[in-house]
Amino acid sequence: MNKNNYNQLLLINKIMCVVSYLFLIALIFMITIPWLCPQSEIGKFLLSLQDFSAVMDRTHNNINDFMLSITPISRILGLIGSMFASLPLLLATIIMIKISGNYKKYQVFDIKNAILYSRLGYVYLVGALLLLPLYEIFFYAAVTINNPHGQRFIAFSIGIENITAVFFAIALVTIGQVMKLGYKISEEQQLTI
């Protein structure tokens, strides 16, 4: 790789690293702020980013009334739901920071990166098949926990978001496997005289 290409890689890597750290901080705020300050406009906005409004539409007429009457147990259940919803993104961001660190060391087509890309795919696969339904269960529990007996419920769904996430997860696992194979082929070629 010539010096110009390497400099471009370093520039892209720096941008990716800064964006990943900013994204990690934003995710942590997105998870915690709505449940620490549920009555605030920023709390309601951050919950809307987590698709909480879809849960509210099915259970309550007005999100403002719910947020004013939220109990500590509802906050805890909601926080757990938010953590399940955001866990794949948190883990993916951490993986991207590790990949960025490898790029900085000029380890681009490396076995470590191949493994990290595969892990990224597995994170999204588990997220689509397990964590997204769990987040819905906890959100529904948070919203209906204070309802009278017989009006409390939990629910989850599997929709196009889950199927899309499974598709991209499989694509990432495949890319990781191809990178591993490419690395092995490269090693064999270096050993061949």
PDB file of C-alpha atoms in Angstrom:
ATOM      1  CA  MET A   1       0.000   0.000   0.000  1.00  0.00           C
ATOM      2  CA  ASN A   2       1.490   3.321  -0.996  1.00  0.00           C
ATOM      3  CA  LYS A   3       1.839   6.278   1.368  1.00  0.00           C
ATOM      4  CA  ASN A   4      -1.128   8.195  -0.087  1.00  0.00           C
ATOM      5  CA  ASN A   5      -3.487   5.250   0.416  1.00  0.00           C
ATOM      6  CA  TYR A   6      -2.170   4.730   3.934  1.00  0.00           C
ATOM      7  CA  ASN A   7      -2.751   8.422   4.767  1.00  0.00           C
ATOM      8  CA  GLN A   8      -6.307   8.152   3.451  1.00  0.00           C
ATOM      9  CA  LEU A   9      -6.837   5.074   5.616  1.00  0.00           C
ATOM     10  CA  LEU A  10      -5.552   6.943   8.675  1.00  0.00           C
ATOM     11  CA  LEU A  11      -7.848   9.911   7.980  1.00  0.00           C
ATOM     12  CA  ILE A  12     -10.900   7.677   7.545  1.00  0.00           C
ATOM     13  CA  ASN A  13      -9.858   5.780  10.662  1.00  0.00           C
ATOM     14  CA  LYS A  14      -9.614   8.981  12.748  1.00  0.00           C
ATOM     15  CA  ILE A  15     -13.065  10.063  11.604  1.00  0.00           C
ATOM     16  CA  MET A  16     -14.489   6.595  12.325  1.00  0.00           C
ATOM     17  CA  CYS A  17     -12.919   6.596  15.793  1.00  0.00           C
ATOM     18  CA  VAL A  18     -14.259  10.054  16.727  1.00  0.00           C
ATOM     19  CA  VAL A  19     -17.735   9.217  15.410  1.00  0.00           C
ATOM     20  CA  SER A  20     -17.709   5.886  17.295  1.00  0.00           C
ATOM     21  CA  TYR A  21     -16.815   7.537  20.609  1.00  0.00           C
ATOM     22  CA  LEU A  22     -19.432  10.271  20.117  1.00  0.00           C
ATOM     23  CA  PHE A  23     -21.995   7.616  19.192  1.00  0.00           C
ATOM     24  CA  LEU A  24     -21.138   5.610  22.314  1.00  0.00           C
ATOM     25  CA  ILE A  25     -21.685   8.656  24.536  1.00  0.00           C
ATOM     26  CA  ALA A  26     -24.935   9.518  22.731  1.00  0.00           C
ATOM     27  CA  LEU A  27     -26.229   5.965  23.196  1.00  0.00           C
ATOM     28  CA  ILE A  28     -25.533   6.035  26.919  1.00  0.00           C
ATOM     29  CA  PHE A  29     -27.482   9.302  27.216  1.00  0.00           C
ATOM     30  CA  MET A  30     -30.264   7.906  25.035  1.00  0.00           C
ATOM     31  CA  ILE A  31     -30.641   4.926  27.363  1.00  0.00           C
ATOM     32  CA  THR A  32     -30.521   6.750  30.703  1.00  0.00           C
ATOM     33  CA  ILE A  33     -31.934  10.275  30.295  1.00  0.00           C
ATOM     34  CA  PRO A  34     -35.536   9.269  29.446  1.00  0.00           C
ATOM     35  CA  TRP A  35     -35.823   7.233  32.631  1.00  0.00           C
ATOM     36  CA  LEU A  36     -34.013   9.717  34.856  1.00  0.00           C
ATOM     37  CA  CYS A  37     -36.027  12.708  33.534  1.00  0.00           C
ATOM     38  CA  PRO A  38     -39.173  11.163  32.011  1.00  0.00           C
ATOM     39  CA  GLN A  39     -41.240  14.361  32.216  1.00  0.00           C
ATOM     40  CA  SER A  40     -38.724  16.450  30.247  1.00  0.00           C
ATOM     41  CA  GLU A  41     -39.141  17.110  26.551  1.00  0.00           C
ATOM     42  CA  ILE A  42     -35.683  15.647  25.857  1.00  0.00           C
ATOM     43  CA  GLY A  43     -36.705  12.474  27.739  1.00  0.00           C
ATOM     44  CA  LYS A  44     -39.835  12.113  25.614  1.00  0.00           C
ATOM     45  CA  PHE A  45     -37.852  12.798  22.441  1.00  0.00           C
ATOM     46  CA  LEU A  46     -35.212  10.189  23.309  1.00  0.00           C
ATOM     47  CA  LEU A  47     -37.937   7.650  24.058  1.00  0.00           C
ATOM     48  CA  SER A  48     -39.490   8.332  20.670  1.00  0.00           C
ATOM     49  CA  LEU A  49     -36.150   7.393  19.083  1.00  0.00           C
ATOM     50  CA  GLN A  50     -36.459   4.003  20.796  1.00  0.00           C
ATOM     51  CA  ASP A  51     -39.931   3.465  19.277  1.00  0.00           C
ATOM     52  CA  PHE A  52     -41.546   3.868  22.696  1.00  0.00           C
ATOM     53  CA  SER A  53     -44.392   5.840  21.113  1.00  0.00           C
ATOM     54  CA  ALA A  54     -45.560   2.667  19.332  1.00  0.00           C
ATOM     55  CA  VAL A  55     -45.912   0.965  22.719  1.00  0.00           C
ATOM     56  CA  MET A  56     -47.688   4.016  24.137  1.00  0.00           C
ATOM     57  CA  ASP A  57     -50.156   4.133  21.233  1.00  0.00           C
ATOM     58  CA  ARG A  58     -51.319   0.619  22.104  1.00  0.00           C
ATOM     59  CA  THR A  59     -51.572   1.145  25.859  1.00  0.00           C
ATOM     60  CA  HIS A  60     -52.210   4.806  26.788  1.00  0.00           C
ATOM     61  CA  ASN A  61     -54.003   7.717  25.202  1.00  0.00           C
ATOM     62  CA  ASN A  62     -51.461  10.321  26.201  1.00  0.00           C
ATOM     63  CA  ILE A  63     -47.709   9.958  26.718  1.00  0.00           C
ATOM     64  CA  ASN A  64     -47.653  13.110  28.870  1.00  0.00           C
ATOM     65  CA  ASP A  65     -50.084  11.606  31.399  1.00  0.00           C
ATOM     66  CA  PHE A  66     -48.061   8.411  31.548  1.00  0.00           C
ATOM     67  CA  MET A  67     -44.764  10.248  32.003  1.00  0.00           C
ATOM     68  CA  LEU A  68     -46.194  12.330  34.844  1.00  0.00           C
ATOM     69  CA  SER A  69     -47.416   9.235  36.680  1.00  0.00           C
ATOM     70  CA  ILE A  70     -44.404   6.998  36.056  1.00  0.00           C
ATOM     71  CA  THR A  71     -43.370   4.939  39.089  1.00  0.00           C
ATOM     72  CA  PRO A  72     -39.896   3.752  40.116  1.00  0.00           C
ATOM     73  CA  ILE A  73     -40.668   0.174  38.999  1.00  0.00           C
ATOM     74  CA  SER A  74     -41.807   1.498  35.607  1.00  0.00           C
ATOM     75  CA  ARG A  75     -38.544   3.429  35.328  1.00  0.00           C
ATOM     76  CA  ILE A  76     -36.489   0.333  36.139  1.00  0.00           C
ATOM     77  CA  LEU A  77     -38.393  -1.820  33.627  1.00  0.00           C
ATOM     78  CA  GLY A  78     -38.123   0.932  31.026  1.00  0.00           C
ATOM     79  CA  LEU A  79     -34.389   1.316  31.635  1.00  0.00           C
ATOM     80  CA  ILE A  80     -33.898  -2.436  31.209  1.00  0.00           C
ATOM     81  CA  GLY A  81     -35.956  -2.310  28.007  1.00  0.00           C
ATOM     82  CA  SER A  82     -33.857   0.589  26.725  1.00  0.00           C
ATOM     83  CA  MET A  83     -30.686  -1.346  27.519  1.00  0.00           C
ATOM     84  CA  PHE A  84     -31.940  -4.363  25.569  1.00  0.00           C
ATOM     85  CA  ALA A  85     -32.914  -2.122  22.652  1.00  0.00           C
ATOM     86  CA  SER A  86     -29.531  -0.378  22.568  1.00  0.00           C
ATOM     87  CA  LEU A  87     -27.211  -3.246  23.513  1.00  0.00           C
ATOM     88  CA  PRO A  88     -26.473  -4.309  19.915  1.00  0.00           C
ATOM     89  CA  LEU A  89     -25.538  -0.726  19.021  1.00  0.00           C
ATOM     90  CA  LEU A  90     -23.391  -0.360  22.140  1.00  0.00           C
ATOM     91  CA  LEU A  91     -21.533  -3.597  21.444  1.00  0.00           C
ATOM     92  CA  ALA A  92     -21.219  -2.764  17.741  1.00  0.00           C
ATOM     93  CA  THR A  93     -19.740   0.631  18.612  1.00  0.00           C
ATOM     94  CA  ILE A  94     -17.195  -0.982  20.925  1.00  0.00           C
ATOM     95  CA  ILE A  95     -16.296  -3.475  18.187  1.00  0.00           C
ATOM     96  CA  MET A  96     -15.878  -0.632  15.677  1.00  0.00           C
ATOM     97  CA  ILE A  97     -13.560   1.166  18.124  1.00  0.00           C
ATOM     98  CA  LYS A  98     -11.459  -2.025  18.322  1.00  0.00           C
ATOM     99  CA  ILE A  99     -11.397  -2.305  14.527  1.00  0.00           C
ATOM    100  CA  SER A 100     -10.348   1.341  14.367  1.00  0.00           C
ATOM    101  CA  GLY A 101      -7.497   0.576  16.769  1.00  0.00           C
ATOM    102  CA  ASN A 102      -6.374  -2.254  14.495  1.00  0.00           C
ATOM    103  CA  TYR A 103      -6.495   0.011  11.450  1.00  0.00           C
ATOM    104  CA  LYS A 104      -4.335   2.510  13.311  1.00  0.00           C
ATOM    105  CA  LYS A 105      -1.738  -0.262  13.719  1.00  0.00           C
ATOM    106  CA  TYR A 106      -1.965  -0.895   9.950  1.00  0.00           C
ATOM    107  CA  GLN A 107      -3.747  -4.203  10.570  1.00  0.00           C
ATOM    108  CA  VAL A 108      -6.358  -3.919   7.848  1.00  0.00           C
ATOM    109  CA  PHE A 109      -6.830  -7.373   6.343  1.00  0.00           C
ATOM    110  CA  ASP A 110      -6.003  -9.156   9.563  1.00  0.00           C
ATOM    111  CA  ILE A 111      -7.421 -12.181  11.340  1.00  0.00           C
ATOM    112  CA  LYS A 112      -8.364  -9.968  14.315  1.00  0.00           C
ATOM    113  CA  ASN A 113     -10.553  -7.789  12.111  1.00  0.00           C
ATOM    114  CA  ALA A 114     -12.102 -10.833  10.478  1.00  0.00           C
ATOM    115  CA  ILE A 115     -13.077 -12.140  13.913  1.00  0.00           C
ATOM    116  CA  LEU A 116     -14.397  -8.719  14.941  1.00  0.00           C
ATOM    117  CA  TYR A 117     -16.574  -8.455  11.816  1.00  0.00           C
ATOM    118  CA  SER A 118     -17.971 -11.925  12.531  1.00  0.00           C
ATOM    119  CA  ARG A 119     -18.691 -10.902  16.126  1.00  0.00           C
ATOM    120  CA  LEU A 120     -20.431  -7.796  14.840  1.00  0.00           C
ATOM    121  CA  GLY A 121     -22.698 -10.021  12.774  1.00  0.00           C
ATOM    122  CA  TYR A 122     -23.431 -12.302  15.731  1.00  0.00           C
ATOM    123  CA  VAL A 123     -24.257  -9.272  17.915  1.00  0.00           C
ATOM    124  CA  TYR A 124     -26.850  -8.118  15.404  1.00  0.00           C
ATOM    125  CA  LEU A 125     -28.195 -11.643  14.982  1.00  0.00           C
ATOM    126  CA  VAL A 126     -28.736 -12.033  18.739  1.00  0.00           C
ATOM    127  CA  GLY A 127     -30.145  -8.506  18.812  1.00  0.00           C
ATOM    128  CA  ALA A 128     -32.697  -9.234  16.094  1.00  0.00           C
ATOM    129  CA  LEU A 129     -33.814 -12.605  17.405  1.00  0.00           C
ATOM    130  CA  LEU A 130     -33.618 -12.083  21.173  1.00  0.00           C
ATOM    131  CA  LEU A 131     -32.930  -8.528  22.327  1.00  0.00           C
ATOM    132  CA  LEU A 132     -35.515  -6.693  20.205  1.00  0.00           C
ATOM    133  CA  PRO A 133     -38.356  -8.913  21.461  1.00  0.00           C
ATOM    134  CA  LEU A 134     -37.057  -8.567  25.046  1.00  0.00           C
ATOM    135  CA  TYR A 135     -36.990  -4.794  24.775  1.00  0.00           C
ATOM    136  CA  GLU A 136     -40.640  -4.800  23.687  1.00  0.00           C
ATOM    137  CA  ILE A 137     -41.563  -7.071  26.593  1.00  0.00           C
ATOM    138  CA  PHE A 138     -39.915  -4.733  29.101  1.00  0.00           C
ATOM    139  CA  PHE A 139     -41.415  -1.608  27.507  1.00  0.00           C
ATOM    140  CA  TYR A 140     -44.921  -3.098  27.646  1.00  0.00           C
ATOM    141  CA  ALA A 141     -44.336  -4.159  31.252  1.00  0.00           C
ATOM    142  CA  ALA A 142     -43.112  -0.646  32.130  1.00  0.00           C
ATOM    143  CA  VAL A 143     -46.193   0.938  30.608  1.00  0.00           C
ATOM    144  CA  THR A 144     -48.817  -1.444  31.990  1.00  0.00           C
ATOM    145  CA  ILE A 145     -47.336  -2.421  35.388  1.00  0.00           C
ATOM    146  CA  ASN A 146     -49.516   0.156  37.187  1.00  0.00           C
ATOM    147  CA  ASN A 147     -52.730  -0.827  35.414  1.00  0.00           C
ATOM    148  CA  PRO A 148     -55.354  -2.762  37.380  1.00  0.00           C
ATOM    149  CA  HIS A 149     -55.154  -6.559  37.341  1.00  0.00           C
ATOM    150  CA  GLY A 150     -56.419  -7.891  34.034  1.00  0.00           C
ATOM    151  CA  GLN A 151     -55.156  -4.832  32.147  1.00  0.00           C
ATOM    152  CA  ARG A 152     -51.451  -5.549  32.499  1.00  0.00           C
ATOM    153  CA  PHE A 153     -49.739  -7.292  29.645  1.00  0.00           C
ATOM    154  CA  ILE A 154     -46.498  -7.955  27.900  1.00  0.00           C
ATOM    155  CA  ALA A 155     -46.151  -8.298  24.170  1.00  0.00           C
ATOM    156  CA  PHE A 156     -43.552  -8.588  21.474  1.00  0.00           C
ATOM    157  CA  SER A 157     -43.501  -8.857  17.749  1.00  0.00           C
ATOM    158  CA  ILE A 158     -41.192  -9.985  15.019  1.00  0.00           C
ATOM    159  CA  GLY A 159     -41.389  -7.777  11.979  1.00  0.00           C
ATOM    160  CA  ILE A 160     -39.482  -6.516   9.007  1.00  0.00           C
ATOM    161  CA  GLU A 161     -36.937  -4.779  11.292  1.00  0.00           C
ATOM    162  CA  ASN A 162     -35.970  -8.143  12.756  1.00  0.00           C
ATOM    163  CA  ILE A 163     -35.743  -9.795   9.346  1.00  0.00           C
ATOM    164  CA  THR A 164     -33.655  -6.919   7.990  1.00  0.00           C
ATOM    165  CA  ALA A 165     -31.318  -7.136  10.986  1.00  0.00           C
ATOM    166  CA  VAL A 166     -30.961 -10.913  10.494  1.00  0.00           C
ATOM    167  CA  PHE A 167     -30.082 -10.371   6.825  1.00  0.00           C
ATOM    168  CA  PHE A 168     -27.378  -7.799   7.616  1.00  0.00           C
ATOM    169  CA  ALA A 169     -26.102  -9.936  10.495  1.00  0.00           C
ATOM    170  CA  ILE A 170     -25.654 -12.880   8.142  1.00  0.00           C
ATOM    171  CA  ALA A 171     -23.912 -10.576   5.654  1.00  0.00           C
ATOM    172  CA  LEU A 172     -21.458  -9.400   8.347  1.00  0.00           C
ATOM    173  CA  VAL A 173     -20.749 -12.961   9.505  1.00  0.00           C
ATOM    174  CA  THR A 174     -20.133 -13.922   5.864  1.00  0.00           C
ATOM    175  CA  ILE A 175     -17.761 -10.972   5.374  1.00  0.00           C
ATOM    176  CA  GLY A 176     -15.888 -12.017   8.508  1.00  0.00           C
ATOM    177  CA  GLN A 177     -15.592 -15.592   7.255  1.00  0.00           C
ATOM    178  CA  VAL A 178     -14.392 -14.426   3.819  1.00  0.00           C
ATOM    179  CA  MET A 179     -11.800 -12.185   5.508  1.00  0.00           C
ATOM    180  CA  LYS A 180     -10.586 -15.164   7.580  1.00  0.00           C
ATOM    181  CA  LEU A 181     -10.272 -17.273   4.446  1.00  0.00           C
ATOM    182  CA  GLY A 182      -8.491 -14.444   2.619  1.00  0.00           C
ATOM    183  CA  TYR A 183      -6.058 -14.076   5.511  1.00  0.00           C
ATOM    184  CA  LYS A 184      -5.289 -17.817   5.470  1.00  0.00           C
ATOM    185  CA  ILE A 185      -4.736 -17.747   1.696  1.00  0.00           C
ATOM    186  CA  SER A 186      -2.437 -14.730   2.090  1.00  0.00           C
ATOM    187  CA  GLU A 187      -0.439 -16.525   4.797  1.00  0.00           C
ATOM    188  CA  GLU A 188      -0.068 -19.620   2.617  1.00  0.00           C
ATOM    189  CA  GLN A 189       1.130 -17.503  -0.318  1.00  0.00           C
ATOM    190  CA  GLN A 190       3.737 -15.806   1.882  1.00  0.00           C
ATOM    191  CA  LEU A 191       5.047 -19.206   2.959  1.00  0.00           C
ATOM    192  CA  THR A 192       5.216 -20.485  -0.620  1.00  0.00           C
ATOM    193  CA  ILE A 193       8.577 -19.960  -2.286  1.00  0.00           C
TER     194      ILE A 193
END
